[in-house]
Each structure stands twice: as structure tokens, then as C-alpha cells.
Amino acid sequence: MKLADNKATLSFSNGSPSVDLPVYHGNVGPDVVDIRKLYAQTGMFTYDPGFLSTASCQSAITYIDGDKGELLYRGYPIEQLATNCDFMETCHLLLYGNLPDVAAKAAFTKRVSNHTMVNEQMQFFLRGFRRDAHPMAIMTGLVGALSAFYHDSTDINNPEHREIAAIRLIAKMPTLVAMAYKYSVGQPFMYPKNNLSYAGNFMHMMFATPCEEYVVNPVIERALDRIFVLHADHEQNASTSTVRLCGSSGTNPFAAIAAGVACLWGPAHGGANEACLNMLEDIQRMGGISKVGQFMEQVKDKNSSVKLMGFGHRVYKNYDPRAKLMQETCKEVLTALGLENDPLFKLAMALEKIALEDEYFVSRKLYPNVDFYSGIVQRAIGIPVSLFTAIFALARTVGWIAQLNEMIGDPEYKIGRPRQLFTGSVRREVQPISKR
Ligand code: ACO
């Protein structure tokens, strides 16, 4: 970051001396006012619940221009990456900062493939869960448990440990998600097949059985790979900030990523794809497209808690570029599977059309986000709705780990410790129980 020529001056109406605060430029995007010395200089904190105006770190990984609807990984537009690169190349880019050439890609892919199996003991751990447990409950447990199985990569301060933990996490997430699925449907776990692509291997572990040969459908393989690319990183969102905060205490990478998985589960974040599909199915049950108007009235009613899931974003105040790409993939997959007339897709298109023209959504700059179409794609592929967020977690793992490793390598990194504006009782004395 570069120090700007100008400074910010904070003055107070009660005559307290004003303070000058340094301003920094990033390479692109808004400048930041450095308030690190504010407390020492004024005895005051800043107040910013939800981090609406707070940059929590400096980062060189992902850049979003929410007004333009632009998303760049390491400078490359998401549209170019989704069209020209696969998930392994994207992982290499996020982790190491550059797109691999042919040899580097082959070496990286081989490295990841070598780690796709999980310790055999993990399946006994998994069997402790109820069969109907939510896959995200299982994933939170399994990812955290990795630290108990891979002791040799748990020192976050050791760059070699961080590197091997990164590869292990990227390699093992598909195996864990597929195991969680197979367990829920009572089918045998399928071991990974390392001659398949990352997405193809995931499909094999999900949908193959030991009874017959499974052939990967290339359209679905490409669609899944695109889902992974589009979800790979997204700057300092809630789960990534959770991973950074959790990792800032020096805990091991598996524990920090498990915290990210837990955060992602919420319906305001990664859980939105599941919530969106459930919403579409509810409207379909109510009568489908003919009920869209009625549903929209509920969404706009301030007294109802109904939201149009898959719409709106904290940062994008324009069309989410990932949603456009996902809509494209959605059409491709539905056509390939002969589901062009899928009623849920038609319903989604009708909802989107109305919302994009409605004053409520237009004035609030609410556009479809990536989750609006990803649920329809996943459902068409045969992925159960409850597994959607786990697949998001699988894809986001590379972003989380890249961000975590960037933080540990940052000389300015400190344990994260926000402060508060206290509104509780001031000091009082404990009374004996008989007098309370
Ligand atoms: N449906 C209806 N109204 C909405 C929606 C929506 N999906 N999203 C926002 N609004 C309204 C809010 O009620 C608010 O209205 P008001 O100004 O009259 O009070 C206004 O738009 C601003 O919304 P906020 O909630 O203040 O925006 P915030 O940045 O805090 O929230 C969020 C963003 C959480 C994504 C929100 O838009 C939402 O809940 N969307 C639905 C869930 C969803 O799709 N999440 C996925 C996010 S993307 C991802 O994680 C991959």
C-alpha cells in the first residue's frame, strides 16, 4: 500500500484537539484511512458493526468493484478465468499469484491428486453422525477433525506446514463432501480416482457405485468445474474474515477452515443457494409462475421476513458477474440433460425479470447473485439440495487457505481483536442470594 499525499483530519465539536490520520492508496479501489493509532491519540474507538466501512486487512488476491459488477482473481477477470481456465489453474493462481504453464499445471494437479484419499480412520469418525445430519454439520466436524489426522501440517507458522495443509485441504474436500453424501444415502464410499479431473473425480465419488462402470458426462464435469471456479474466492466476505480471525490466534489451518465452513452455512451467506432452491420449490408448490406476483408482494412487505433469496449482495450493487456466467451454465446443463423446460428454471427467469424491473429492487440496487442459478444447476446434476452449501465450501476452501496464508505472511498481521461500545450495566455489587 502507498501513503497518499493527503491526510484525513478528524476534528471534534467539543474543542478536543483534532488528529491527522494517514491515508493509503491501494492499486485500485477506495483509499483507506489508517486509524490504528486513533485510540492511542484520542482514547476513542471507531464504531462499524458489520464492517460497512472497514478494511480489515491488505490483500493482493481478489478485487471486487461492486458498482461495476467486476470480479478479479489476482487481476484476471472472472469471465476470462471461467472461460479459459479450469479449477486447478484457478487454485494455482489464487495460492501462488500466477497462472501455471503446462508443466506447472501438471505438477500442481499431480500434487493435489496425490492427497485425495483421507485417512481410513475418518470413515469411523463420520459414522458417528446420524444419517440424516445436515451435510454442513458433518463438514464442520470432518474438516476440524483433519487436524487430528494430519499432525504433521498443523503449525501455522511453518511455511512448509501451511503449504502441505493447503494441498491437503484442496485435495480432500471433494472426498469428504462425497463421503458425507454417500453416508446419507447408505451407499458405499467410493475411493478417489486420480486419472480423472478434479470435477470428474468428485462426480465419480458422488455418483459411482462399485456395481458398474461410471462414465463422467463432460457437460456436467465442465459445469461443476465452473461452479468451483466461480466460488473459489470472494475477497473479505463473512466466512473468509472468519477464517482470518480464527487463524490469527495461531490455530492450525484445519481448525481455521472448519470455522469458515461453519460461517458459510448461514442462509445470508453460502446457505443462500439451498434457501433459494427451497424458495423456488415453495413457489412452485403454491402454483408456480402465476403466484410470482403474490410472492413478490410478500418480499416487499416490510412486516414480512420473506426475502428473495439469491438476490442482493453487500458489495455488488450491480449484476453479480458470477450470476451471468452461472445463468449461461444453467442453460447449457439443462439443454444437455434435456431439461430445457425445467419449471424451476422458468420460474427463476420470471422472478428475475420482475425483480429487475420492480422499483423496490431497482432503487435498492438488488440484482441476482451467484446463488440464484447455482442451485438449479446443481439440482439438475443430481446433487441433493442439502449438499449445495457443502459444494460451495469445497470450492471456497482454496480462497480461504490462500487468504489465511497471505495473512500469516503479512508482517503487519496481529491477532484480530475488535473492540466494543459497551451498553450494559455499569459496575454494581453482588448481593447475597437472599437479598436479590
Ligand atoms: N430480498 C428483499 N429485500 C432485500 C433483499 C432480498 N434478497 N436483500 C436486501 N433487501 C433489502 C433490505 O430489506 C434493505 O431494505 P431497506 O433499505 O428498505 O431496509 C435493503 O435491501 C438493503 O439490504 P441490507 O440487508 O441492508 O443489505 P446487506 O448488505 O446487509 O445484505 C445480503 C446483503 C445479506 C446478501 C442480503 O441482500 C440478503 O439477505 N440476500 C438474500 C440472501 C442471499 O442471497 N445471500 C447470498 C449472498 S452472496 C453469497 O454469499 C455467495
Coordinates of C-alpha atoms and ligand atoms in Angstrom, one line a residue:
M1 CA 0.0 0.0 0.0
K2 CA 1.2 3.5 -0.8
L3 CA 1.0 6.5 1.5
A4 CA -1.2 9.2 -0.1
D5 CA -0.2 12.9 -0.3
N6 CA -3.3 13.9 1.6
K7 CA -4.2 13.2 5.2
A8 CA -7.6 12.8 6.9
T9 CA -8.2 15.3 9.7
L10 CA -10.6 14.3 12.4
S11 CA -11.9 17.2 14.4
F12 CA -14.3 17.3 17.4
S13 CA -17.1 19.9 18.1
N14 CA -16.2 19.9 21.8
G15 CA -12.8 21.6 21.3
S16 CA -10.7 18.5 21.7
P17 CA -7.6 18.7 19.5
S18 CA -8.0 17.4 16.0
V19 CA -5.9 14.5 14.8
D20 CA -4.3 13.8 11.4
L21 CA -4.7 10.3 10.1
P22 CA -2.6 8.8 7.3
V23 CA -4.4 7.8 4.1
Y24 CA -3.2 4.9 1.9
H25 CA -3.9 4.1 -1.8
G26 CA -4.4 0.5 -2.9
N27 CA -3.6 -0.4 -6.5
V28 CA -7.2 0.1 -7.4
G29 CA -10.4 0.8 -5.4
P30 CA -11.2 3.1 -2.5
D31 CA -8.4 4.6 -0.4
V32 CA -8.3 3.8 3.3
V33 CA -7.9 6.0 6.4
D34 CA -5.4 4.4 8.8
I35 CA -7.0 4.5 12.3
R36 CA -4.6 2.2 14.0
K37 CA -3.3 5.0 16.3
L38 CA -6.7 6.6 16.9
Y39 CA -7.2 5.0 20.3
A40 CA -3.7 6.0 21.5
Q41 CA -4.2 9.6 20.2
T42 CA -7.9 10.2 21.3
G43 CA -9.0 7.4 23.6
M44 CA -11.8 6.6 21.2
F45 CA -12.6 3.6 19.0
T46 CA -14.4 3.6 15.7
Y47 CA -17.9 2.0 15.5
D48 CA -18.7 -0.1 12.5
P49 CA -20.9 -3.1 13.1
G50 CA -21.0 -5.4 10.0
F51 CA -17.7 -3.7 8.8
L52 CA -19.6 -1.5 6.4
S53 CA -16.7 0.9 6.0
T54 CA -13.8 -1.1 7.5
A55 CA -10.9 -2.7 5.6
S56 CA -9.8 -5.4 7.9
C57 CA -6.5 -6.2 6.1
Q58 CA -4.5 -5.5 3.0
S59 CA -4.7 -8.3 0.3
A60 CA -3.4 -8.9 -3.2
I61 CA -5.7 -11.8 -4.0
T62 CA -9.2 -10.8 -5.1
Y63 CA -10.6 -7.5 -6.1
I64 CA -14.3 -6.6 -6.5
D65 CA -15.8 -3.4 -7.9
G66 CA -19.3 -3.8 -6.7
D67 CA -20.7 -0.8 -8.7
K68 CA -19.2 -2.0 -11.9
G69 CA -20.1 -5.7 -11.2
E70 CA -16.4 -6.7 -11.6
L71 CA -14.6 -9.6 -10.0
L72 CA -10.8 -10.2 -10.5
Y73 CA -8.7 -13.0 -9.1
R74 CA -5.1 -11.8 -9.0
G75 CA -6.1 -9.2 -11.6
Y76 CA -7.7 -11.6 -14.0
P77 CA -11.5 -11.0 -14.8
I78 CA -13.7 -13.9 -13.6
E79 CA -15.3 -14.1 -17.1
Q80 CA -11.9 -14.9 -18.7
L81 CA -10.9 -17.4 -16.0
A82 CA -14.3 -19.1 -16.2
T83 CA -14.0 -19.4 -20.0
N84 CA -10.3 -20.2 -20.4
C85 CA -9.1 -21.8 -17.2
D86 CA -10.1 -24.8 -15.1
F87 CA -10.3 -25.1 -11.3
M88 CA -6.8 -26.4 -10.9
E89 CA -5.3 -23.4 -12.8
T90 CA -7.5 -21.1 -10.7
C91 CA -6.3 -22.8 -7.5
H92 CA -2.7 -22.3 -8.6
L93 CA -3.4 -18.7 -9.4
L94 CA -5.1 -18.0 -6.0
L95 CA -2.4 -19.8 -4.0
Y96 CA 0.8 -18.7 -5.8
G97 CA -0.3 -15.5 -7.6
N98 CA 0.3 -16.7 -11.2
L99 CA -1.5 -18.8 -13.8
P100 CA 0.5 -22.0 -14.4
D101 CA 2.1 -23.0 -17.7
V102 CA 1.5 -26.6 -18.9
A103 CA 4.3 -28.1 -16.8
A104 CA 3.4 -26.2 -13.6
K105 CA -0.2 -27.2 -14.0
A106 CA 0.6 -30.8 -14.5
A107 CA 2.9 -30.8 -11.4
F108 CA 0.3 -29.0 -9.3
T109 CA -2.5 -31.3 -10.4
K110 CA -0.4 -34.3 -9.6
R111 CA 0.4 -33.0 -6.2
V112 CA -3.3 -32.4 -5.4
S113 CA -4.2 -35.8 -6.8
N114 CA -1.6 -37.5 -4.5
H115 CA -3.6 -36.3 -1.5
T116 CA -7.2 -37.1 -2.5
M117 CA -7.6 -40.0 -0.1
V118 CA -8.4 -39.4 3.5
N119 CA -7.1 -41.3 6.5
E120 CA -9.1 -44.6 6.5
Q121 CA -10.0 -43.8 10.2
M122 CA -12.0 -40.8 9.0
Q123 CA -14.9 -43.0 8.0
F124 CA -15.3 -44.3 11.5
F125 CA -15.5 -40.7 12.7
L126 CA -18.1 -40.0 10.0
R127 CA -20.1 -43.0 11.1
G128 CA -20.7 -41.3 14.5
F129 CA -23.1 -38.9 12.8
R130 CA -26.8 -39.5 12.3
R131 CA -27.6 -40.5 8.7
D132 CA -30.0 -37.5 8.5
A133 CA -27.4 -35.0 9.8
H134 CA -27.1 -31.8 7.7
P135 CA -24.0 -32.2 5.4
M136 CA -22.7 -28.8 6.7
A137 CA -22.9 -30.1 10.3
I138 CA -20.9 -33.1 9.1
M139 CA -18.4 -31.0 7.1
T140 CA -17.8 -28.7 10.1
G141 CA -16.9 -31.7 12.1
L142 CA -14.9 -33.6 9.5
V143 CA -12.8 -30.6 8.4
G144 CA -12.0 -29.7 12.1
A145 CA -11.1 -33.4 12.6
L146 CA -8.5 -33.3 9.9
S147 CA -6.2 -31.6 12.4
A148 CA -6.4 -34.8 14.5
F149 CA -5.3 -36.9 11.5
Y150 CA -2.6 -34.8 9.9
H151 CA -0.5 -33.6 12.9
D152 CA 2.5 -33.0 10.6
S153 CA 0.9 -30.0 8.9
T154 CA -0.7 -28.1 11.8
D155 CA 2.0 -25.5 12.6
I156 CA 0.6 -22.3 11.0
N157 CA 3.9 -20.5 11.5
N158 CA 5.8 -23.1 9.4
P159 CA 5.6 -22.3 5.7
E160 CA 6.0 -26.0 4.7
H161 CA 3.2 -27.0 7.0
R162 CA 1.0 -24.2 5.5
E163 CA 1.8 -25.4 2.0
I164 CA 1.1 -29.0 2.6
A165 CA -2.1 -28.2 4.6
A166 CA -3.3 -26.1 1.7
I167 CA -2.8 -29.0 -0.8
R168 CA -4.4 -31.5 1.6
L169 CA -7.4 -29.3 2.1
I170 CA -8.0 -28.7 -1.6
A171 CA -7.5 -32.4 -2.3
K172 CA -9.6 -33.9 0.4
M173 CA -12.6 -31.6 0.5
P174 CA -14.3 -33.4 -2.5
T175 CA -13.6 -36.7 -0.8
L176 CA -15.2 -35.5 2.4
V177 CA -18.2 -34.0 0.7
A178 CA -18.8 -37.1 -1.3
M179 CA -18.4 -39.3 1.8
A180 CA -21.0 -37.2 3.7
Y181 CA -23.4 -37.7 0.7
K182 CA -22.8 -41.5 0.4
Y183 CA -23.3 -41.9 4.1
S184 CA -26.6 -40.1 4.0
V185 CA -27.9 -42.3 1.2
G186 CA -26.5 -45.5 2.7
Q187 CA -24.2 -46.3 -0.3
P188 CA -20.5 -47.5 0.0
F189 CA -17.9 -44.8 -0.1
M190 CA -16.1 -44.6 -3.4
Y191 CA -12.3 -44.0 -3.3
P192 CA -11.0 -41.2 -5.4
K193 CA -9.7 -42.0 -9.0
N194 CA -6.7 -39.9 -9.7
N195 CA -6.8 -40.3 -13.5
L196 CA -10.0 -38.1 -13.5
S197 CA -10.1 -34.3 -13.4
Y198 CA -10.8 -32.6 -10.1
A199 CA -14.5 -32.2 -11.0
G200 CA -14.7 -35.6 -12.7
N201 CA -13.3 -37.3 -9.7
F202 CA -15.8 -35.6 -7.5
M203 CA -18.6 -36.8 -9.7
H204 CA -17.2 -40.3 -9.6
M205 CA -17.0 -40.3 -5.8
M206 CA -20.6 -38.9 -5.6
F207 CA -22.4 -40.9 -8.3
A208 CA -20.5 -44.1 -9.0
T209 CA -21.2 -47.3 -7.2
P210 CA -18.9 -50.4 -7.0
C211 CA -21.6 -52.3 -9.1
E212 CA -20.9 -50.7 -12.5
E213 CA -18.6 -48.5 -14.5
Y214 CA -19.3 -44.8 -14.2
V215 CA -18.7 -42.5 -17.2
V216 CA -18.2 -38.8 -16.5
N217 CA -20.5 -36.6 -18.6
P218 CA -18.3 -33.9 -19.9
V219 CA -21.0 -31.2 -19.9
I220 CA -21.7 -31.8 -16.2
E221 CA -18.0 -32.0 -15.5
R222 CA -17.5 -28.6 -17.1
A223 CA -20.4 -27.2 -15.2
L224 CA -19.2 -28.4 -11.9
D225 CA -15.7 -27.1 -12.7
R226 CA -17.2 -23.7 -13.5
I227 CA -19.2 -23.7 -10.2
F228 CA -15.8 -24.3 -8.4
V229 CA -14.1 -21.5 -10.3
L230 CA -16.8 -19.0 -9.6
H231 CA -16.9 -19.8 -5.9
A232 CA -13.1 -20.1 -5.4
D233 CA -12.6 -16.7 -3.7
H234 CA -14.5 -13.6 -2.9
E235 CA -12.4 -11.1 -1.0
Q236 CA -13.1 -10.5 2.7
N237 CA -16.6 -12.0 2.9
A238 CA -18.0 -13.3 6.2
S239 CA -16.5 -16.8 6.0
T240 CA -13.1 -15.6 4.8
S241 CA -13.0 -13.0 7.5
T242 CA -13.9 -15.8 10.0
V243 CA -11.0 -17.9 8.7
R244 CA -8.6 -15.0 9.1
L245 CA -9.8 -14.1 12.5
C246 CA -9.8 -17.7 13.7
G247 CA -6.3 -18.2 12.1
S248 CA -5.0 -15.0 13.7
S249 CA -4.8 -16.7 17.1
G250 CA -2.2 -19.1 15.6
T251 CA -4.6 -22.1 15.5
N252 CA -3.9 -24.8 12.9
P253 CA -5.2 -24.4 9.3
F254 CA -7.7 -27.2 9.5
A255 CA -9.4 -25.6 12.6
A256 CA -9.4 -22.2 10.8
I257 CA -11.0 -23.6 7.7
A258 CA -13.6 -25.5 9.8
A259 CA -14.6 -22.1 11.2
G260 CA -15.0 -20.8 7.7
V261 CA -17.3 -23.8 6.9
A262 CA -19.4 -23.1 9.9
C263 CA -19.8 -19.4 8.9
L264 CA -20.6 -20.2 5.3
W265 CA -23.5 -22.4 6.4
G266 CA -25.7 -19.4 7.2
P267 CA -28.6 -18.5 4.8
A268 CA -27.3 -14.9 4.4
H269 CA -24.0 -16.3 3.0
G270 CA -23.3 -19.7 1.4
G271 CA -26.6 -21.2 2.7
A272 CA -28.4 -18.9 0.2
N273 CA -28.2 -21.5 -2.7
E274 CA -30.1 -24.0 -0.6
A275 CA -32.5 -21.4 0.6
C276 CA -33.0 -20.1 -2.9
L277 CA -33.9 -23.6 -4.3
N278 CA -36.2 -24.2 -1.4
M279 CA -37.9 -20.8 -2.1
L280 CA -38.3 -21.7 -5.8
E281 CA -39.8 -25.1 -4.8
D282 CA -42.2 -23.4 -2.4
I283 CA -43.4 -21.0 -5.1
Q284 CA -43.8 -23.9 -7.5
R285 CA -45.9 -25.8 -4.9
M286 CA -48.1 -22.6 -4.4
G287 CA -48.9 -22.6 -8.1
G288 CA -45.7 -21.6 -9.9
I289 CA -45.3 -18.6 -12.2
S290 CA -49.0 -17.5 -11.6
K291 CA -48.1 -16.9 -7.9
V292 CA -44.9 -14.8 -8.6
G293 CA -46.7 -11.5 -8.2
Q294 CA -48.2 -12.6 -4.8
F295 CA -44.8 -13.8 -3.6
M296 CA -43.2 -10.5 -4.7
E297 CA -45.7 -8.6 -2.6
Q298 CA -44.6 -10.6 0.5
V299 CA -40.9 -9.9 -0.3
K300 CA -41.6 -6.2 -0.5
D301 CA -43.7 -6.1 2.7
K302 CA -41.6 -4.7 5.5
N303 CA -43.7 -6.6 8.0
S304 CA -42.9 -10.0 6.5
S305 CA -39.5 -11.6 6.9
V306 CA -39.6 -13.0 3.4
K307 CA -36.6 -12.3 1.2
L308 CA -35.9 -13.0 -2.4
M309 CA -33.1 -15.5 -1.8
G310 CA -30.3 -15.3 -4.3
F311 CA -30.8 -11.6 -4.7
G312 CA -28.9 -8.8 -3.2
H313 CA -25.2 -8.5 -2.1
R314 CA -23.3 -6.4 0.4
V315 CA -20.7 -5.5 -2.3
Y316 CA -22.4 -5.9 -5.7
K317 CA -24.7 -3.0 -6.4
N318 CA -24.9 -4.2 -10.0
Y319 CA -25.3 -7.6 -11.6
D320 CA -23.1 -10.2 -9.9
P321 CA -20.7 -11.2 -12.8
R322 CA -20.8 -14.8 -11.5
A323 CA -24.6 -14.9 -11.8
K324 CA -24.3 -14.2 -15.6
L325 CA -21.8 -17.0 -16.0
M326 CA -23.9 -19.3 -13.9
Q327 CA -27.0 -18.5 -15.9
E328 CA -25.1 -19.5 -19.1
T329 CA -24.0 -22.8 -17.4
C330 CA -27.5 -23.4 -16.3
K331 CA -28.9 -23.2 -19.8
E332 CA -26.0 -25.4 -21.1
V333 CA -26.7 -28.1 -18.5
L334 CA -30.4 -28.1 -18.8
T335 CA -30.1 -28.4 -22.6
A336 CA -27.6 -31.3 -22.3
L337 CA -29.8 -33.1 -19.9
G338 CA -33.0 -32.5 -22.0
L339 CA -34.4 -30.3 -19.2
E340 CA -34.9 -27.1 -21.2
N341 CA -38.5 -26.8 -20.0
D342 CA -37.5 -27.2 -16.3
P343 CA -40.3 -25.4 -14.4
L344 CA -37.9 -24.1 -11.7
F345 CA -35.6 -22.5 -14.3
K346 CA -38.6 -20.9 -16.0
L347 CA -39.8 -19.7 -12.6
A348 CA -36.3 -18.3 -11.8
M349 CA -36.3 -16.4 -15.1
A350 CA -39.7 -15.0 -14.4
L351 CA -38.7 -13.9 -10.9
E352 CA -35.5 -12.3 -12.2
K353 CA -37.4 -10.4 -14.9
I354 CA -39.9 -9.0 -12.5
A355 CA -37.3 -8.1 -9.9
L356 CA -35.1 -6.3 -12.4
E357 CA -38.0 -4.1 -13.4
D358 CA -39.5 -3.5 -10.0
E359 CA -38.9 -0.2 -8.3
Y360 CA -38.3 -1.9 -4.9
F361 CA -35.3 -3.9 -6.3
V362 CA -34.1 -1.2 -8.7
S363 CA -34.0 1.5 -6.0
R364 CA -32.1 -0.8 -3.6
K365 CA -29.8 -2.0 -6.4
L366 CA -30.7 -5.6 -5.7
Y367 CA -29.5 -8.0 -8.5
P368 CA -29.3 -11.7 -8.7
N369 CA -26.2 -13.1 -7.0
V370 CA -24.3 -16.3 -7.9
D371 CA -26.6 -18.4 -5.8
F372 CA -29.7 -17.6 -7.8
Y373 CA -28.8 -20.0 -10.6
S374 CA -26.2 -22.3 -9.0
G375 CA -28.9 -24.2 -7.1
I376 CA -30.8 -25.0 -10.4
V377 CA -27.6 -26.3 -12.0
Q378 CA -26.7 -28.5 -9.0
R379 CA -30.2 -29.9 -8.8
A380 CA -30.2 -30.8 -12.5
I381 CA -26.8 -32.5 -12.0
G382 CA -28.4 -34.7 -9.3
I383 CA -26.9 -33.1 -6.2
P384 CA -29.4 -33.0 -3.3
V385 CA -30.4 -29.5 -2.1
S386 CA -29.0 -30.0 1.4
L387 CA -25.5 -30.6 -0.2
F388 CA -25.3 -27.3 -2.1
T389 CA -23.5 -25.3 0.6
A390 CA -21.0 -28.1 1.2
I391 CA -20.1 -27.9 -2.5
F392 CA -19.7 -24.1 -2.1
A393 CA -17.4 -24.9 0.9
L394 CA -15.4 -27.3 -1.3
A395 CA -14.8 -24.6 -3.9
R396 CA -14.1 -21.8 -1.4
T397 CA -11.5 -23.8 0.5
V398 CA -8.7 -22.6 -1.9
G399 CA -9.7 -19.0 -1.3
W400 CA -9.8 -19.4 2.5
I401 CA -6.4 -21.1 2.6
A402 CA -4.9 -18.5 0.2
Q403 CA -6.2 -15.7 2.4
L404 CA -5.1 -17.4 5.6
N405 CA -1.6 -18.0 4.2
E406 CA -1.4 -14.4 3.0
M407 CA -2.3 -13.1 6.4
I408 CA 0.3 -15.2 8.2
G409 CA 2.9 -14.0 5.8
D410 CA 1.9 -10.3 6.3
P411 CA 4.5 -8.6 8.6
E412 CA 1.6 -6.3 9.8
Y413 CA -0.5 -9.3 10.9
K414 CA -1.7 -9.3 14.5
I415 CA -4.3 -11.4 16.4
G416 CA -7.7 -10.0 15.5
R417 CA -9.3 -8.3 18.5
P418 CA -12.2 -5.9 17.7
R419 CA -13.3 -3.5 20.5
Q420 CA -16.9 -2.5 21.5
L421 CA -19.2 0.2 22.6
F422 CA -20.4 -1.0 26.0
T423 CA -24.1 -0.5 26.7
G424 CA -24.6 -2.9 29.6
S425 CA -24.7 -2.2 33.4
V426 CA -22.0 -0.1 34.9
R427 CA -20.2 -1.6 38.0
R428 CA -22.5 -2.9 40.7
E429 CA -22.1 -5.1 43.8
V430 CA -23.2 -8.7 44.1
Q431 CA -25.9 -9.1 46.7
P432 CA -26.2 -12.2 48.9
I433 CA -28.7 -14.6 47.2
S434 CA -31.4 -14.0 49.9
K435 CA -31.4 -10.3 49.1
R436 CA -31.6 -10.4 45.3
Ligands
ACO1 N1 -35.0 -9.6 -0.9 C1 -35.7 -8.5 -0.5 N2 -35.2 -7.4 0.0 C2 -33.9 -7.3 0.2 C3 -33.0 -8.4 -0.2 C4 -33.6 -9.6 -0.7 N3 -32.9 -10.6 -1.1 N4 -31.7 -8.1 0.0 C5 -31.7 -6.9 0.6 N5 -33.0 -6.4 0.6 C6 -33.4 -5.1 1.1 C7 -33.3 -4.9 2.6 O1 -34.5 -5.3 3.2 C8 -33.0 -3.5 2.8 O2 -34.2 -2.7 2.6 P1 -34.4 -1.3 3.4 O3 -33.4 -0.4 2.9 O4 -35.8 -0.9 3.0 O5 -34.3 -1.7 4.8 C9 -32.1 -3.1 1.5 O6 -32.5 -4.1 0.6 C10 -30.6 -3.3 1.8 O7 -30.3 -4.6 2.3 P2 -29.4 -5.0 3.5 O8 -29.9 -6.2 4.2 O9 -29.1 -3.8 4.4 O10 -28.1 -5.3 2.7 P3 -26.8 -6.1 3.3 O11 -25.7 -5.7 2.5 O12 -26.8 -6.0 4.8 O13 -27.2 -7.7 3.0 C11 -27.5 -9.7 1.9 C12 -26.8 -8.4 1.9 C13 -27.3 -10.4 3.2 C14 -26.8 -10.6 0.8 C15 -29.0 -9.6 1.6 O14 -29.1 -8.9 0.3 C16 -29.7 -10.9 1.6 O15 -30.1 -11.3 2.7 N6 -30.0 -11.5 0.4 C17 -30.6 -12.8 0.3 C18 -29.7 -13.9 0.8 C19 -28.6 -14.2 -0.3 O16 -28.9 -14.4 -1.5 N7 -27.4 -14.3 0.2 C20 -26.2 -14.7 -0.7 C21 -25.2 -13.6 -0.7 S1 -24.0 -14.0 -1.9 C22 -23.1 -15.2 -1.3 O17 -22.9 -15.4 -0.1 C23 -22.5 -16.1 -2.2

